[in-house]
C-alpha positions in Angstrom: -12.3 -15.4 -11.4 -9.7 -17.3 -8.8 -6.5 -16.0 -9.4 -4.6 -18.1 -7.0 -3.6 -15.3 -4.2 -3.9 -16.8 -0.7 -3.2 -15.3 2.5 -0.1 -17.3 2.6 1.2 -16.0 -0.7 0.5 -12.7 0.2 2.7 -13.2 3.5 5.4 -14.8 1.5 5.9 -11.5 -0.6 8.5 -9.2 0.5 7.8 -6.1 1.4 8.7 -3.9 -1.4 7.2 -6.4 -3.4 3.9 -5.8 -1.4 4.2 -2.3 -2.0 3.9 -2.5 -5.6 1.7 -5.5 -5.7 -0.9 -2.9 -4.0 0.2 0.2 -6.5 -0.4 -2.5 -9.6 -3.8 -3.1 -7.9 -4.7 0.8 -7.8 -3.8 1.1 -11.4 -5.6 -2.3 -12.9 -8.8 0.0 -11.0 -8.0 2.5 -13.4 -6.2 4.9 -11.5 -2.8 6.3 -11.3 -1.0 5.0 -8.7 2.6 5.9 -7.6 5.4 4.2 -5.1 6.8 6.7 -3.0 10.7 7.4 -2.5 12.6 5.2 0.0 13.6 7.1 3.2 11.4 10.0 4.8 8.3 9.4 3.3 6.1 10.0 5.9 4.6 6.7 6.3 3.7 7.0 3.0 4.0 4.1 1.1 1.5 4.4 -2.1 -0.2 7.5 -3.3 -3.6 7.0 -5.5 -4.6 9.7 -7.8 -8.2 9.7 -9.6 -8.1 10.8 -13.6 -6.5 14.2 -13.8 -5.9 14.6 -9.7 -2.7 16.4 -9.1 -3.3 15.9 -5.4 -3.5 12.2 -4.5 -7.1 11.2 -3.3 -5.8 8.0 -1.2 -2.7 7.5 0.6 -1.7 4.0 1.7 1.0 2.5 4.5 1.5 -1.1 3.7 2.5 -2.8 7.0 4.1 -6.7 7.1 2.9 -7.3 10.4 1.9 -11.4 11.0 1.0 -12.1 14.4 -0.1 -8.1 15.6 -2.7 -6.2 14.2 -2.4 -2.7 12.8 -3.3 -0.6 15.9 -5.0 2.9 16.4 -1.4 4.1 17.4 0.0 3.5 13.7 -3.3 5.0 12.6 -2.9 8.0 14.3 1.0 8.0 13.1 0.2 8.3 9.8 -2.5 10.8 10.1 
């Protein structure tokens, strides 16, 4: 099933639009998937809780980086 999403579309989103283009994907795989608060989040951008988690079981940082890639530094960061 082609759905029409290209690398170029996804670049075109902006990014709170990314953000909950990636929480919508987490919830079409079944799960419950919540948008964290602007500000002090952490790095925290998505949290991804399996059926009946109170804890989230996948945390997600959404970075709009084009021409640099996402380095062990920001990894670390959000560790």
């Amino acid at each position: 099933l082609k759905l029409g999403w290209s690398l170029a579309t996804l670049k075109a989103i902006e990014w709170h639009g990314f953000e909950k283009l990636v929480a919508d994907f987490h919830r079409v795989c079944g799960h419950r998937a919540e948008l964290t608060s602007f500000g002090a989040d952490g790095g925290v951008d998505v949290e991804v809780f399996e059926s009946g988690a109170e804890i989230p079981t996948l945390i997600i940082q959404c970075k709009a980086f084009d021409h640099e890639p996402v380095g062990v530094k920001l990894v670390r960061e959000l560790y």
